[in-house]
Coordinates of C-alpha atoms in Angstrom, one line a residue:
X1 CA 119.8 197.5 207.0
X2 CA 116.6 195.7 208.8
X3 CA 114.0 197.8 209.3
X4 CA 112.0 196.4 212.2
X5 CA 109.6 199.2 212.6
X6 CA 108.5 202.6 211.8
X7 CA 106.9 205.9 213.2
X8 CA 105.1 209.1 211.5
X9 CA 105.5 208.3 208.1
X10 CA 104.5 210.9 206.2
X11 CA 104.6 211.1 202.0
X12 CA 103.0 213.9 200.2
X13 CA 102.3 214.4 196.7
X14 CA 100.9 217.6 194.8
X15 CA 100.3 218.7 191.3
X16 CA 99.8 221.7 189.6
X17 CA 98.9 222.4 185.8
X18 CA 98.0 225.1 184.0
X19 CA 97.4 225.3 180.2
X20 CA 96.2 229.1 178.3
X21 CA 96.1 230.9 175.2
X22 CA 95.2 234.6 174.6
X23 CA 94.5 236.1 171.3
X24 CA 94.5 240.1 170.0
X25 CA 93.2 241.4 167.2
X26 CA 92.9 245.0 165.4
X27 CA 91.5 246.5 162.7
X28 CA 91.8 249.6 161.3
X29 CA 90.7 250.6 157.8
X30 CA 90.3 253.6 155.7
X31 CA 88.3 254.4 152.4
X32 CA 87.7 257.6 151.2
X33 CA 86.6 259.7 154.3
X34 CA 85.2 256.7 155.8
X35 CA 86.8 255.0 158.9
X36 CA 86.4 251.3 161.0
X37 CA 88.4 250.2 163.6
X38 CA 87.9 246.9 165.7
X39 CA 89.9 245.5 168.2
X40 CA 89.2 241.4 169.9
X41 CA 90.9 240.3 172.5
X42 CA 90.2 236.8 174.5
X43 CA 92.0 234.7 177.0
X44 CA 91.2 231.0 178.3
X45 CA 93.0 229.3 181.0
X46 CA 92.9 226.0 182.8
X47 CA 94.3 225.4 186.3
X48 CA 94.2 222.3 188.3
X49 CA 95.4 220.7 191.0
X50 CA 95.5 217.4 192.7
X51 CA 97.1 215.9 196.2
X52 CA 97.5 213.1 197.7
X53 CA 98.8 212.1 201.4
X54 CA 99.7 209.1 203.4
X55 CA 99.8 209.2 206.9
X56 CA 101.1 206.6 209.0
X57 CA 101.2 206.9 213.0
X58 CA 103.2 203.9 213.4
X59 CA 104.2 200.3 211.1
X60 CA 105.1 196.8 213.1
X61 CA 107.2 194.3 211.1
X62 CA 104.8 192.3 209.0
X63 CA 103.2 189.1 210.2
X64 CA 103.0 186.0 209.2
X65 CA 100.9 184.5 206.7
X66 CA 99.2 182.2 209.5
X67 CA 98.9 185.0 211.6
X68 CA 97.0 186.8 209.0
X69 CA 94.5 183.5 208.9
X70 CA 94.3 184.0 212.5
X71 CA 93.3 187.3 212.3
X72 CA 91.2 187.3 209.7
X73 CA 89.1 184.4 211.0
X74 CA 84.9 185.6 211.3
X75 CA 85.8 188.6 208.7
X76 CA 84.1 189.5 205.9
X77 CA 86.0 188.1 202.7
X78 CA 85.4 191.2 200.3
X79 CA 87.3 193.9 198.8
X80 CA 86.2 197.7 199.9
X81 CA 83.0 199.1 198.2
X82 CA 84.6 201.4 195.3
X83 CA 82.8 204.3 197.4
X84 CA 84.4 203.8 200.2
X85 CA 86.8 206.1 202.0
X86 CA 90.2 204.5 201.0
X87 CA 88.9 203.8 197.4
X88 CA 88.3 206.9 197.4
X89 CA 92.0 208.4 198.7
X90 CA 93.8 207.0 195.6
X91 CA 91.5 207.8 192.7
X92 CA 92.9 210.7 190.6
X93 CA 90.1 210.3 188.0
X94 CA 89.3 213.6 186.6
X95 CA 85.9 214.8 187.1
X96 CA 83.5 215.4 184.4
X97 CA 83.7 219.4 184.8
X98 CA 87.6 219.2 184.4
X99 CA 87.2 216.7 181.5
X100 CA 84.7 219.5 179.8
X101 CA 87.3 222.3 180.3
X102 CA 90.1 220.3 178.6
X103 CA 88.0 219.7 175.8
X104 CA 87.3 223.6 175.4
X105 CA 91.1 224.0 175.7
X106 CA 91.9 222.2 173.1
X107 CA 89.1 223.6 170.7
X108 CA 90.6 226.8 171.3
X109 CA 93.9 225.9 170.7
X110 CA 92.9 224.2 167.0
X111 CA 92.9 227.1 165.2
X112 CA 94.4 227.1 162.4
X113 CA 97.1 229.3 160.3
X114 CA 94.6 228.3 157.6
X115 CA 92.0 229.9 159.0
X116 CA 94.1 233.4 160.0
X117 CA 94.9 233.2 156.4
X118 CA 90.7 233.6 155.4
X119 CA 90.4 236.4 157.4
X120 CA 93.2 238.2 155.8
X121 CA 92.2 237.5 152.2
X122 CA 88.8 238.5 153.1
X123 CA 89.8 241.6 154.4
X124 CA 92.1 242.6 151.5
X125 CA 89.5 241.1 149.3
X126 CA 86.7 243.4 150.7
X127 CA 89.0 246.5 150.1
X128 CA 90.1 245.5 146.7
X129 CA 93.8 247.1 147.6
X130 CA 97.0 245.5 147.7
X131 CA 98.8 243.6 150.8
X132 CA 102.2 244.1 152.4
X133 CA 103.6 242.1 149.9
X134 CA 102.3 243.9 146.8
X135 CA 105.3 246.1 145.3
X136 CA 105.3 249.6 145.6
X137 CA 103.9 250.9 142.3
X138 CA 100.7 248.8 143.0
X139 CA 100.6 250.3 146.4
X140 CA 100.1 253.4 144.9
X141 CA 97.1 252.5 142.7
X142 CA 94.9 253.0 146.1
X143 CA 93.7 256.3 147.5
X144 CA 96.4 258.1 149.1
X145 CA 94.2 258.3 152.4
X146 CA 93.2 254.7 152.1
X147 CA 94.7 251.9 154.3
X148 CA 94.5 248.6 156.1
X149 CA 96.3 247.8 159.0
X150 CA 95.7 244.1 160.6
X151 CA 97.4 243.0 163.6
X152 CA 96.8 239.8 165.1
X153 CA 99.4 238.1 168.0
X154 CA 98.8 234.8 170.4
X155 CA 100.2 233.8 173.2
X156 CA 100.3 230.2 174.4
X157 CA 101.5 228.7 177.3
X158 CA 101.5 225.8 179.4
X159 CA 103.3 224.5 182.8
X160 CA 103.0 222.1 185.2
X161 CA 104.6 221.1 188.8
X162 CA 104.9 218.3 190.9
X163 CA 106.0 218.5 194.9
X164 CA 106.8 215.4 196.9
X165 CA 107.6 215.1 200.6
X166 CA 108.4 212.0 202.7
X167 CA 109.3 212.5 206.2
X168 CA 109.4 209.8 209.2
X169 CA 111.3 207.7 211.4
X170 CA 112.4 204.1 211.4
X171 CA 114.1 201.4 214.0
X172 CA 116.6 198.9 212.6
X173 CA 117.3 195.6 213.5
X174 CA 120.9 196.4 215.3
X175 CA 119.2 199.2 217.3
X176 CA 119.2 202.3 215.6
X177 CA 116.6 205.1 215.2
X178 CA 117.1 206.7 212.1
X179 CA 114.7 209.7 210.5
X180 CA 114.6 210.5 207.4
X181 CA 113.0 213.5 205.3
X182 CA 112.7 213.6 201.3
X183 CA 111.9 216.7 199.3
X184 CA 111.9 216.6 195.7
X185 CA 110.4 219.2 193.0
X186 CA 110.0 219.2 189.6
X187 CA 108.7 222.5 187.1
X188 CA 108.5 222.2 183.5
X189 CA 107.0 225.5 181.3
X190 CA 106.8 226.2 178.2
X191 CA 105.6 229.7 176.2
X192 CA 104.9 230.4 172.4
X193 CA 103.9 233.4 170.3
X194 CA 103.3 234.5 167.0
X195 CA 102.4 237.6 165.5
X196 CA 100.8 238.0 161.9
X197 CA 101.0 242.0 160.7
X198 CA 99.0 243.1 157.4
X199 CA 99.6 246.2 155.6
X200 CA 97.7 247.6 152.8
X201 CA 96.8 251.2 151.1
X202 CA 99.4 253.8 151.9
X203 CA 103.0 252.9 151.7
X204 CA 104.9 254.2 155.3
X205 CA 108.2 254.5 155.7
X206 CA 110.1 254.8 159.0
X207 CA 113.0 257.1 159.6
X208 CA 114.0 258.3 162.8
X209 CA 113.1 261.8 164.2
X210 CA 114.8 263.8 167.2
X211 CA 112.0 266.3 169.4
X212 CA 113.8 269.3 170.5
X213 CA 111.1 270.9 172.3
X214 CA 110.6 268.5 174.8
X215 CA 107.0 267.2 173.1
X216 CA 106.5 264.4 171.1
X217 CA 106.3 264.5 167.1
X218 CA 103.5 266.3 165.0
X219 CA 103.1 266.2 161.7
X220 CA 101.8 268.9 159.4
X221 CA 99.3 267.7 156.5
X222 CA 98.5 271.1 154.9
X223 CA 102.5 271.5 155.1
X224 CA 103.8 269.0 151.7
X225 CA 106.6 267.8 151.9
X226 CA 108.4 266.6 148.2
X227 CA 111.0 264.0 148.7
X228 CA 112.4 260.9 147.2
X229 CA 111.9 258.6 150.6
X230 CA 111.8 255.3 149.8
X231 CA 115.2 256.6 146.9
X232 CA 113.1 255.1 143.9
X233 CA 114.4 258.1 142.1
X234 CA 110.9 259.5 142.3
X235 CA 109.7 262.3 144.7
X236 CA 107.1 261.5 147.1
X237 CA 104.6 263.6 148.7
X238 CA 104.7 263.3 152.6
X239 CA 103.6 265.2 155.7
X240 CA 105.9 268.0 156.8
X241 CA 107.3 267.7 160.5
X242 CA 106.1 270.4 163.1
X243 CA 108.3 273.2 164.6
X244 CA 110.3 271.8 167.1
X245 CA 111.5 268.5 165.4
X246 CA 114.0 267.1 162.7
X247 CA 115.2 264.2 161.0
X248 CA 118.4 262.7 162.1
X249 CA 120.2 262.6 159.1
X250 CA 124.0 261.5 157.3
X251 CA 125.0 263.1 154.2
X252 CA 126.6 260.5 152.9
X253 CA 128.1 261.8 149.9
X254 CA 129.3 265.5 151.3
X255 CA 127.3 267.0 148.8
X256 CA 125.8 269.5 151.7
X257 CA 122.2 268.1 150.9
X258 CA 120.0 265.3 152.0
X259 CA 119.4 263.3 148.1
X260 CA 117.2 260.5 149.2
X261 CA 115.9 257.8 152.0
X262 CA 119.4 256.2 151.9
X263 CA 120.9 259.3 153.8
X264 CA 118.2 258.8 156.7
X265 CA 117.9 256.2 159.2
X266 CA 114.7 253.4 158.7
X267 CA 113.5 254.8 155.4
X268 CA 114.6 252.0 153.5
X269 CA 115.0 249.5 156.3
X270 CA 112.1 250.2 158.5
X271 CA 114.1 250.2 161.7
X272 CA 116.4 253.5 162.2
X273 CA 117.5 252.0 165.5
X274 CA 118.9 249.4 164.2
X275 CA 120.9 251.0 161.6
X276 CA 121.8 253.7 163.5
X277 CA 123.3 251.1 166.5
X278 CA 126.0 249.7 163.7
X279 CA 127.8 252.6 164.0
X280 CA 128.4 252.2 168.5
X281 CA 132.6 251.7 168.3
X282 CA 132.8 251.4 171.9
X283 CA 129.6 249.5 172.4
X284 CA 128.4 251.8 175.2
X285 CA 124.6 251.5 173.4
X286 CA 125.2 255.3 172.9
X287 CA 126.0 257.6 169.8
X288 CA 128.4 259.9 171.5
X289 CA 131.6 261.6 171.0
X290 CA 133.5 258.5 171.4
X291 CA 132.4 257.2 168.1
X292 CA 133.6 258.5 164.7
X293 CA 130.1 259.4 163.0
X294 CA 128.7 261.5 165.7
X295 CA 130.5 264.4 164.2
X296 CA 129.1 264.1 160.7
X297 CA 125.2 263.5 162.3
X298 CA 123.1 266.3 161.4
X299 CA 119.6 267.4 161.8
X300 CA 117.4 267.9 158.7
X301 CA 114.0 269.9 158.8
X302 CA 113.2 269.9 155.0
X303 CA 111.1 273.0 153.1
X304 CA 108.9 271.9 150.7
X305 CA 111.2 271.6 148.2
X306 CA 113.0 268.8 150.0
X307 CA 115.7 270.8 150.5
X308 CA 116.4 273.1 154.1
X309 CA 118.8 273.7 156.4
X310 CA 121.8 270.5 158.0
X311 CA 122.7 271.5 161.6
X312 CA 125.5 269.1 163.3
X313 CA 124.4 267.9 167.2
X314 CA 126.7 269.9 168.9
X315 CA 125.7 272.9 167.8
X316 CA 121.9 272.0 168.5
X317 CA 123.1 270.6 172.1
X318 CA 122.7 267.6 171.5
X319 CA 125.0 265.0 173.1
X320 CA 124.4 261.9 173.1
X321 CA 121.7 259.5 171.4
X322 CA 120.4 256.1 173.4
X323 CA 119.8 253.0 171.0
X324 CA 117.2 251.9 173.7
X325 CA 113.6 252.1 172.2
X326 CA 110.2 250.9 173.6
X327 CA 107.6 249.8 170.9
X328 CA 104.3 251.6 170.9
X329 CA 102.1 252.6 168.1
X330 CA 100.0 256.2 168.0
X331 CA 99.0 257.4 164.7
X332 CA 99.2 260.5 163.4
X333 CA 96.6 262.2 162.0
X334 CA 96.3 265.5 160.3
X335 CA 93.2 267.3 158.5
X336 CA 91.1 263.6 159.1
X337 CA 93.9 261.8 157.4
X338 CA 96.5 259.3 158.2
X339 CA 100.3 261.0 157.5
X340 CA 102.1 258.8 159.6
X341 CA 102.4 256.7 162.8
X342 CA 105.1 256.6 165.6
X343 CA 106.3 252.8 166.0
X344 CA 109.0 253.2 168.8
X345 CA 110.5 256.1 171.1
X346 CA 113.8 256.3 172.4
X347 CA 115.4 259.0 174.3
X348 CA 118.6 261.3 173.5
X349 CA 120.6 264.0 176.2
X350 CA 121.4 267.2 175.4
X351 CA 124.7 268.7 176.6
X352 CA 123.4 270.4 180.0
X353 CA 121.9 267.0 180.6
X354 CA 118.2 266.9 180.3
X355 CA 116.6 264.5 178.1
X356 CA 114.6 264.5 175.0
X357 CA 112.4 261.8 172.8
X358 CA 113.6 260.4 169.4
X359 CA 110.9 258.9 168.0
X360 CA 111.2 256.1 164.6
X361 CA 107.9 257.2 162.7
X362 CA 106.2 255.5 160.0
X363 CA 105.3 258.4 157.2
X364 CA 102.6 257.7 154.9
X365 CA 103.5 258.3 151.2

């Protein structure tokens, strides 16, 4: 092919890019009667953009070198002024304002995991009580009302596009008009997170509860509950559940009873939804008649003795129980104090088919 001329060539280049972190932090912290909380929450982002075009009504086949000299005869022999127009049509230097704002962004992305780690020990420090990690007997060493809960998450992300277009027509040597278009695109993103979570004070545990009234769950502080949770082999003191809701519970051992944590779901592994989903046969993402252990589920509203009453599903109407959950925290707090706090909510159907709320609750002990 001899290209011997061309018309309307177009080529079109654009470019995006975008670069952003956000941050959220909350405190809340107990001592005695005493009570702080503090949330922080920041986000930076950079956006910019850059295009260039070239425009080109119509090309003739280049000329000869001593037509050029011919030309160019009585014409200034110098290079365009830097400032000038077309100088200025191809320089993709940054500006000093852009320049600044990258600089911010990447001050705000340096900080460090050594840093998050400061805060923490200063905060555990400060309340002179054992973290997460601490085993369960030291745990217990603090105030039964005092706690420390730290959350912190960040989100990064950063993505960038590039769009080119060339469009036009050209005349080749043997006659032909040919025209042409281009389109090409090209998207890259990328996303990070990470989420640091503190515990300290008051050991919770996390089994799952069904509301049969159609409200959410309450606790009861002045109503005790004694019962070995967390199945240490030691009884534990925790709020009593309100009128209108029960633990979903599996007596394990067909003794008629509830013993311990291990015949509950998320007392010992801190998510009842998960435990409870190992036993979906038929992989529906329900608890229903179609697999084995809905039959032996019960509902267990324990008296203060850690004893009460086991009531199978069917007979409470229950028939079926979701796996879905949604994760939201609300604390629960009775007589000033902290008994307990709802981590995720699900939903179950009773028999005529209206819906209720199963809730996995973190209970203070």
């Amino acid at each position: 092919m001899h290209i011997i001329s061309s018309q309307q060539f177009g080529l079109n280049v654009e470019r995006q890019f975008i670069a952003g972190r956000e941050v959220s932090e909350t405190l809340d912290l107990q001592r005695g009667s005493q009570r702080l909380q503090l949330s922080h929450h920041e986000r930076s982002e950079v956006r910019s953009s850059s295009r260039a075009e070239v425009q080109l009504a119509e090309a003739r086949p280049v000329l000869s070198e001593r037509q050029l000299e011919r030309l160019g005869e009585g014409l200034p022999q110098t290079a365009p002024a830097a400032g000038s127009e077309e100088a200025q049509s191809f320089d993709f230097t940054p500006d000093e304002e852009s320049l600044h704002k990258l600089r911010m962004l990447l001050v705000v992305l340096g900080r460090s995991a050594e840093e998050i780690d400061a805060t923490l020990g200063k905060l555990a420090e400060g309340l002179s009580m054992p973290v997460a990690t601490a085993t369960a007997a030291g745990a217990a060493e603090a105030g039964s009302g005092d706690f420390l809960n730290y959350q912190y998450s960040v989100q990064e992300w950063r993505g960038e596009s590039l769009s080119v277009t060339a469009s036009g027509t050209v005349n080749t040597a043997d006659g032909r008009t040919i025209q042409y278009g281009l389109s090409l695109e090209m998207l890259s993103m990328q996303y990070s997170s990470a989420n640091v979570s503190v515990r300290a004070g008051a050991a919770l545990k996390d089994p799952l509860v069904l509301n049969l009234d159609g409200g959410p769950v309450r606790l009861e502080g002045t109503k005790r509950v004694d019962f070995d949770l967390d199945a240490d082999g030691k009884r534990d003191s925790m709020a009593g559940l309100a009128s209108g809701s029960a633990f979903l519970a599996l007596d394990r051992n067909g003794n008629g009873r509830i013993d311990d944590g291990r015949e509950l779901f998320g007392a010992l592994s801190g998510d009842g939804f998960a435990d409870l989903s190992t036993y979906d046969e038929d992989g529906n993402g329900f608890i229903d008649e179609g697999d084995s252990i809905f039959e032996q589920l019960r509902l267990w509203r324990p008296d203060a003795q850690g004893k009460g009453e086991l009531v199978d599903l069917l007979t409470a109407g229950v028939g079926a129980i979701g796996l879905a959950r949604a994760y939201g925290d609300f604390d629960l707090i009775a007589q000033q104090q902290l008994e307990g706090r709802v981590r995720s909510t699900g939903f179950f159907l009773f028999e005529n088919g209206q819906a209720g709320s199963v809730q996995q609750i973190d209970l203070a002990i």
